[in-house]
Structures are given as structure tokens and as C-alpha cells.
CSV table of N, CA and C in Angstrom, one decimal:
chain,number,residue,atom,x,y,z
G,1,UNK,N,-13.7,10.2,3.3
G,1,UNK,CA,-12.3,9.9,3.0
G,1,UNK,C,-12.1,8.4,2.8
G,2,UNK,N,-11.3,7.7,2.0
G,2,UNK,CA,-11.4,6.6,1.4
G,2,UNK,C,-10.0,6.4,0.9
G,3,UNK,N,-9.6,5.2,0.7
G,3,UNK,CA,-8.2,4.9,-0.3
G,3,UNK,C,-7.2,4.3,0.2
G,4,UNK,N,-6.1,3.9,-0.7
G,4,UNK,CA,-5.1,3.6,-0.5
G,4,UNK,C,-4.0,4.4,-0.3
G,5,UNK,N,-3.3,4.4,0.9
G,5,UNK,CA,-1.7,5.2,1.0
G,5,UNK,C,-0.7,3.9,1.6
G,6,UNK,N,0.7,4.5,1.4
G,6,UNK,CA,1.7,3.8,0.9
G,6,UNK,C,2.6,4.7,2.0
G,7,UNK,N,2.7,4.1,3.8
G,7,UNK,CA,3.4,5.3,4.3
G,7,UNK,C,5.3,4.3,4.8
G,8,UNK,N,6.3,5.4,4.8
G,8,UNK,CA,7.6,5.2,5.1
G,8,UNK,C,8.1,6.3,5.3
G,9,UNK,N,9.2,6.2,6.2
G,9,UNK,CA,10.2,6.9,6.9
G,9,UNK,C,10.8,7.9,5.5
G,10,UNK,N,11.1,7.2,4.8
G,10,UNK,CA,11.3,7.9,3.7
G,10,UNK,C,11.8,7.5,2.3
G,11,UNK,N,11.4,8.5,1.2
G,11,UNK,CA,11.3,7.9,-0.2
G,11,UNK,C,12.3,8.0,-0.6
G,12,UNK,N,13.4,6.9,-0.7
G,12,UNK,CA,14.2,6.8,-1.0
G,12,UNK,C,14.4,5.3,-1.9
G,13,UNK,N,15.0,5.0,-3.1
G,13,UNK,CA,14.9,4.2,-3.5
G,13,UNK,C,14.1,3.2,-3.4
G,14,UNK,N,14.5,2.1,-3.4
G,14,UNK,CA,13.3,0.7,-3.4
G,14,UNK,C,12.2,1.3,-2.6
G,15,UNK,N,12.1,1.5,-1.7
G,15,UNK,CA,11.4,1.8,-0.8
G,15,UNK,C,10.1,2.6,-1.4
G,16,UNK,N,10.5,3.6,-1.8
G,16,UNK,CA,10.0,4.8,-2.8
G,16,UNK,C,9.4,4.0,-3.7
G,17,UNK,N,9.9,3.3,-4.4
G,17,UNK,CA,9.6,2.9,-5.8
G,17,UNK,C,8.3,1.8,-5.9
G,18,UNK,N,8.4,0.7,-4.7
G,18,UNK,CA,7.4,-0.4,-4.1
G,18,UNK,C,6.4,0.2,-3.8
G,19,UNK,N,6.5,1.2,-3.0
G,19,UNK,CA,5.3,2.1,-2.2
G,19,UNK,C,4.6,2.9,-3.7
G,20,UNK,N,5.0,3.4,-4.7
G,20,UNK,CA,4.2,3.9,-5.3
G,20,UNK,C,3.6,2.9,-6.6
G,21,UNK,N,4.5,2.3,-6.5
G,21,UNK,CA,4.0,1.1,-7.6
G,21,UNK,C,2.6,-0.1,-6.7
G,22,UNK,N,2.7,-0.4,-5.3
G,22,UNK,CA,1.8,-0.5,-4.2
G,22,UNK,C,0.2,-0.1,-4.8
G,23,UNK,N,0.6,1.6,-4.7
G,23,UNK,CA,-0.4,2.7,-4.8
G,23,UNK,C,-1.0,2.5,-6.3
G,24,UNK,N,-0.4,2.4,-7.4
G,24,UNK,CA,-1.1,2.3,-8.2
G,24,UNK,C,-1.7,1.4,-8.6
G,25,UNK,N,-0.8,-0.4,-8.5
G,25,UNK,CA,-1.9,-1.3,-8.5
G,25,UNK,C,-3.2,-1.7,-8.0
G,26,UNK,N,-3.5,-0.9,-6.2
G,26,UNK,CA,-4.3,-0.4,-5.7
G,26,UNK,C,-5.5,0.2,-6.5
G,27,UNK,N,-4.9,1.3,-7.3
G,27,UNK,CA,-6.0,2.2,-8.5
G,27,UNK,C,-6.3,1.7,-9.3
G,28,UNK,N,-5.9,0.5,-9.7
G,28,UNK,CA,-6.3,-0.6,-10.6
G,28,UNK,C,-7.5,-1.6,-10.3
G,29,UNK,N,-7.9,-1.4,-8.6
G,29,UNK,CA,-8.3,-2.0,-8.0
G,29,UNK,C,-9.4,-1.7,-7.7
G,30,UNK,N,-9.9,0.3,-8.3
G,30,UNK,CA,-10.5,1.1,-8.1
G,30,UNK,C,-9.9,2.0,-6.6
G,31,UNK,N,-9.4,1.7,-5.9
G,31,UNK,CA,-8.9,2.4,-4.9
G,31,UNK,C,-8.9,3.4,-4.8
G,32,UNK,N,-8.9,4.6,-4.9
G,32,UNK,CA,-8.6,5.9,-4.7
G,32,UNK,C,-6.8,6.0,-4.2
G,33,UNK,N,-6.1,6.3,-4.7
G,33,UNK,CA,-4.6,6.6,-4.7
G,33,UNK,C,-4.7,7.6,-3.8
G,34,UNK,N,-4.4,7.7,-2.7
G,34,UNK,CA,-3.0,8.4,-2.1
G,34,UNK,C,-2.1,8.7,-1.6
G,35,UNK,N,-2.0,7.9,-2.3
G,35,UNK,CA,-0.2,8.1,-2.7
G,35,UNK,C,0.9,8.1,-1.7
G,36,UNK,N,2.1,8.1,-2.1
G,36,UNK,CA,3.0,7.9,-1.1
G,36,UNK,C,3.2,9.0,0.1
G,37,UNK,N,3.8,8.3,1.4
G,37,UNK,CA,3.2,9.6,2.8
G,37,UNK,C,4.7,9.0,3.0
G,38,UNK,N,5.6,10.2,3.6
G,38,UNK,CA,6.6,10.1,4.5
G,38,UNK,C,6.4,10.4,5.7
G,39,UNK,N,6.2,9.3,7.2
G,39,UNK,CA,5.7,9.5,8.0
G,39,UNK,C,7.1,9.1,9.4
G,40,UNK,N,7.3,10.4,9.9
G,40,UNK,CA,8.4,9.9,10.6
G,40,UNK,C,8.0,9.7,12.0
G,41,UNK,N,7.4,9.6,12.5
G,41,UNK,CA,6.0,9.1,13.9
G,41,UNK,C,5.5,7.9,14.2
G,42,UNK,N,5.9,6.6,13.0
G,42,UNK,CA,5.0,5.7,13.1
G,42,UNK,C,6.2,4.8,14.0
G,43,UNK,N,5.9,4.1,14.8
G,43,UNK,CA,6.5,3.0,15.8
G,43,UNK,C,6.9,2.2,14.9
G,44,UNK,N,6.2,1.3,14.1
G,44,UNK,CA,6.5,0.0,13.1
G,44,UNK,C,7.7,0.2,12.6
G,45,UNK,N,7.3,1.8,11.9
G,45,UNK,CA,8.3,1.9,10.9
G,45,UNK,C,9.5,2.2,11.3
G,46,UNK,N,10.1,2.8,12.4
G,46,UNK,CA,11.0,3.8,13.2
G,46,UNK,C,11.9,2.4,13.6
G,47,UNK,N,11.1,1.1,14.3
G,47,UNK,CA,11.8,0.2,15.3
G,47,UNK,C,11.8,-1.2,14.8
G,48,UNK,N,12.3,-0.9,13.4
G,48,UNK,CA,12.9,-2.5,13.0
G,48,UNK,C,13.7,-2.3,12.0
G,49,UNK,N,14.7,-2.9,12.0
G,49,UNK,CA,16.1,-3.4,11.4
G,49,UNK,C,15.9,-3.9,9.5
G,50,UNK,N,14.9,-3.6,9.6
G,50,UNK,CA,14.6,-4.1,8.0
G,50,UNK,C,13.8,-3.0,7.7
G,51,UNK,N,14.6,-3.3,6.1
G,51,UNK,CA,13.8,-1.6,5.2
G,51,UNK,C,12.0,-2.0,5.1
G,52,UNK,N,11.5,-1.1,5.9
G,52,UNK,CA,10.0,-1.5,5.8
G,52,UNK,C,9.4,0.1,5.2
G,53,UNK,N,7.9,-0.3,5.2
G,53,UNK,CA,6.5,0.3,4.4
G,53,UNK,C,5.8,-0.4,5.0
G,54,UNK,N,4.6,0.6,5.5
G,54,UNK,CA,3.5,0.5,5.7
G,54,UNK,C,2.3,0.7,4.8
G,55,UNK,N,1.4,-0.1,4.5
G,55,UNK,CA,0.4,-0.2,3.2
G,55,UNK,C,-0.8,-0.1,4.0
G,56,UNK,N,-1.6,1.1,3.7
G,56,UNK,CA,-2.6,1.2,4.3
G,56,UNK,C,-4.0,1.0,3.1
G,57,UNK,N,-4.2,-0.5,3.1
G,57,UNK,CA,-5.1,-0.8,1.8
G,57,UNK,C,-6.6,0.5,2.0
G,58,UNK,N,-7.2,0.2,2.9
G,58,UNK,CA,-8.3,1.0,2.9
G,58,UNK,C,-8.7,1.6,4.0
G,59,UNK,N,-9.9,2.3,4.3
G,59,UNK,CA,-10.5,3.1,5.5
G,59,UNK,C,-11.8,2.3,5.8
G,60,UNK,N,-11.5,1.5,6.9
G,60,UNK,CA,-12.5,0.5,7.2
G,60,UNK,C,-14.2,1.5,7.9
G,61,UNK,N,-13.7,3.0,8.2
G,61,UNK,CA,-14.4,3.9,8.5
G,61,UNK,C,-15.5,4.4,7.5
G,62,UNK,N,-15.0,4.0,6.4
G,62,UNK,CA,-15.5,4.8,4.8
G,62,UNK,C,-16.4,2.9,4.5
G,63,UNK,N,-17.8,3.9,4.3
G,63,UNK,CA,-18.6,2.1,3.8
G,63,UNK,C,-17.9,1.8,2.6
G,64,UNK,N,-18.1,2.7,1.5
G,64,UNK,CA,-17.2,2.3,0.3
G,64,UNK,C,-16.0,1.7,0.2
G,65,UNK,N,-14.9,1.8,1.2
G,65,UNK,CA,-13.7,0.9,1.1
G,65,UNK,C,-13.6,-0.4,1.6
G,66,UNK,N,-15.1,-0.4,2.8
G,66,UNK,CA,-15.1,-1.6,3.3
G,66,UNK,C,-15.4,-2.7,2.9
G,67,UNK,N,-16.7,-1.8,1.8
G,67,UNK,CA,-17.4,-2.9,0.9
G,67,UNK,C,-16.5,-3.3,-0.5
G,68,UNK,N,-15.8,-2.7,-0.8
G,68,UNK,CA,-15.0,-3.1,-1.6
G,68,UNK,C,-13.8,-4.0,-1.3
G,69,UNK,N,-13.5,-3.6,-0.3
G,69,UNK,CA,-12.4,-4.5,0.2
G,69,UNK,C,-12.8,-6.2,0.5
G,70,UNK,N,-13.9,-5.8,1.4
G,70,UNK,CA,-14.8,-7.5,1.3
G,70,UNK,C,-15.1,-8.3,0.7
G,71,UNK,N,-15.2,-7.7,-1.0
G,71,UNK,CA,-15.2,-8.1,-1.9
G,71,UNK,C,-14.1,-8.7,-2.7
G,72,UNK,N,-12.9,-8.0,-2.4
G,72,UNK,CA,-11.9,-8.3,-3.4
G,72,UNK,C,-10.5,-8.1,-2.6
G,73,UNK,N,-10.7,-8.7,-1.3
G,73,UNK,CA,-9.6,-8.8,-0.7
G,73,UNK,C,-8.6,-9.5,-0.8
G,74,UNK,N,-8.7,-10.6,-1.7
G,74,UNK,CA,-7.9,-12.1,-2.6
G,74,UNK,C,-7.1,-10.6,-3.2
G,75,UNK,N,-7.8,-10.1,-4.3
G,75,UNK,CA,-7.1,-9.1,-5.2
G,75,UNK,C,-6.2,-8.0,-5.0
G,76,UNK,N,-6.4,-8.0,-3.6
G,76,UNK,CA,-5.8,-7.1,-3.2
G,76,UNK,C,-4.3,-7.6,-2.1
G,77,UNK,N,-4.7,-8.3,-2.0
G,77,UNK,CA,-3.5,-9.4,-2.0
G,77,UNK,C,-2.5,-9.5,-2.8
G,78,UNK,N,-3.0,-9.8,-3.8
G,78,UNK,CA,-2.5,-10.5,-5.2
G,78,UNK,C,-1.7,-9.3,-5.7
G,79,UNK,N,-2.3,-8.0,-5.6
G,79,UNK,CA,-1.7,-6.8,-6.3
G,79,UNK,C,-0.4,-6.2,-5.4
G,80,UNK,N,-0.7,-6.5,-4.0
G,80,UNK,CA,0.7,-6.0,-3.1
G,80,UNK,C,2.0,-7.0,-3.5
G,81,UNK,N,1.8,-8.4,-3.8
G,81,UNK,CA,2.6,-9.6,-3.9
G,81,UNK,C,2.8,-9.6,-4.9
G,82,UNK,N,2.2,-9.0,-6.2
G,82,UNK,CA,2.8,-8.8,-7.5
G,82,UNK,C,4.0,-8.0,-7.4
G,83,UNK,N,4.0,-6.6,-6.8
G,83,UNK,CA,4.6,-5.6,-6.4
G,83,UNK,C,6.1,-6.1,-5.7
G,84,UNK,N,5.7,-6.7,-4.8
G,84,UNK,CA,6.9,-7.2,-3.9
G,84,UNK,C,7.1,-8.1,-4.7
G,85,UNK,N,6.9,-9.0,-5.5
G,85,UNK,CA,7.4,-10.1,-6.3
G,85,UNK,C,8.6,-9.8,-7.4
G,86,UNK,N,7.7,-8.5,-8.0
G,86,UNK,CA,8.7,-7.7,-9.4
G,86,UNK,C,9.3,-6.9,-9.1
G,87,UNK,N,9.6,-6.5,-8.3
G,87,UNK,CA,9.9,-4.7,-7.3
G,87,UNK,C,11.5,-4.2,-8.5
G,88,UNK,N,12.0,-5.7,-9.2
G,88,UNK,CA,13.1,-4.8,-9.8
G,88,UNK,C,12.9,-4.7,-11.4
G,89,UNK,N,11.6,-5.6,-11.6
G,89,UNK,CA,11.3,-5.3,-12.8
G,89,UNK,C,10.2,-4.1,-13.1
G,90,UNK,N,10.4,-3.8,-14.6
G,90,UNK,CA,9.8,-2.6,-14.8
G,90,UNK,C,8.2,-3.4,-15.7
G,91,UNK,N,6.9,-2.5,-15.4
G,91,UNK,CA,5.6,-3.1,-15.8
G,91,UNK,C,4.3,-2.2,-15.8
């Protein structure tokens, strides 16, 4: 198992929209997409005052994500901060 997911309370506007745009620049990245998760369990997400998402770049368990990530973790940077940078433009 390997990839990127994109997890929140739920997909609702922005929120929705960052998280799957997240997910695909990710696949751009080679990542394996999977995609947006509505996860109502997680602590982070449940106990703070600001609309959040949790980005789960890779599976540090899976050699393939690790090694890729070690490689191109600048890029993978770059592609969540693109995302959050344009979140109301369309691209």
C-alpha cells in the first residue's frame, strides 16, 4: 500500500476542493492518489478552531513512497503550497 490521501471531517467546499486538488498534484508527482477520506476519529482534525485537512503525503512503511519522497520532498512541498497558494483559482 502506498500513496497519497487527503483526510477531513468533511467535504465540504474549500475544504473539499484543496484536498482533492492536494491529491492530484501529488499524482503529478507520481504518487498514487487516494483520494479524498472523510475521517471523523482524527483528534487534529475534530480539536481546532480553524477549517483544517490533514495531508497524508506518503507511507513511510511502503519502500517505494519512502524512496520517493526522499528524493523529491522540496516537490512535494512545492505542490501542497501551490495548492494552498491558488486554492480560489482554477488550474
Amino acid at each position: 500500500m502506498g500513496g497519497t490521501e487527503v483526510l477531513l471531517t468533511e467535504n465540504v467546499s474549500d475544504k473539499g476542493d484543496i484536498a482533492k486538488r492536494i491529491c492530484n498534484q501529488m499524482s503529478r508527482l507520481v504518487y498514487t492518489n487516494r483520494g479524498v477520506k472523510v475521517a471523523s476519529g482524527l483528534y487534529f482534525l475534530n480539536h481546532t478552531k480553524a477549517s483544517a485537512i490533514l495531508v497524508e503525503v506518503c507511507f513511510v512503511d511502503d519502500k517505494d513512497d519512502y524512496l520517493l519522497y526522499k528524493s523529491d520532498r522540496m516537490d512535494v512541498a512545492e505542490a501542497i503550497v501551490k495548492v494552498m497558494s491558488n486554492h480560489n483559482k482554477v488550474y
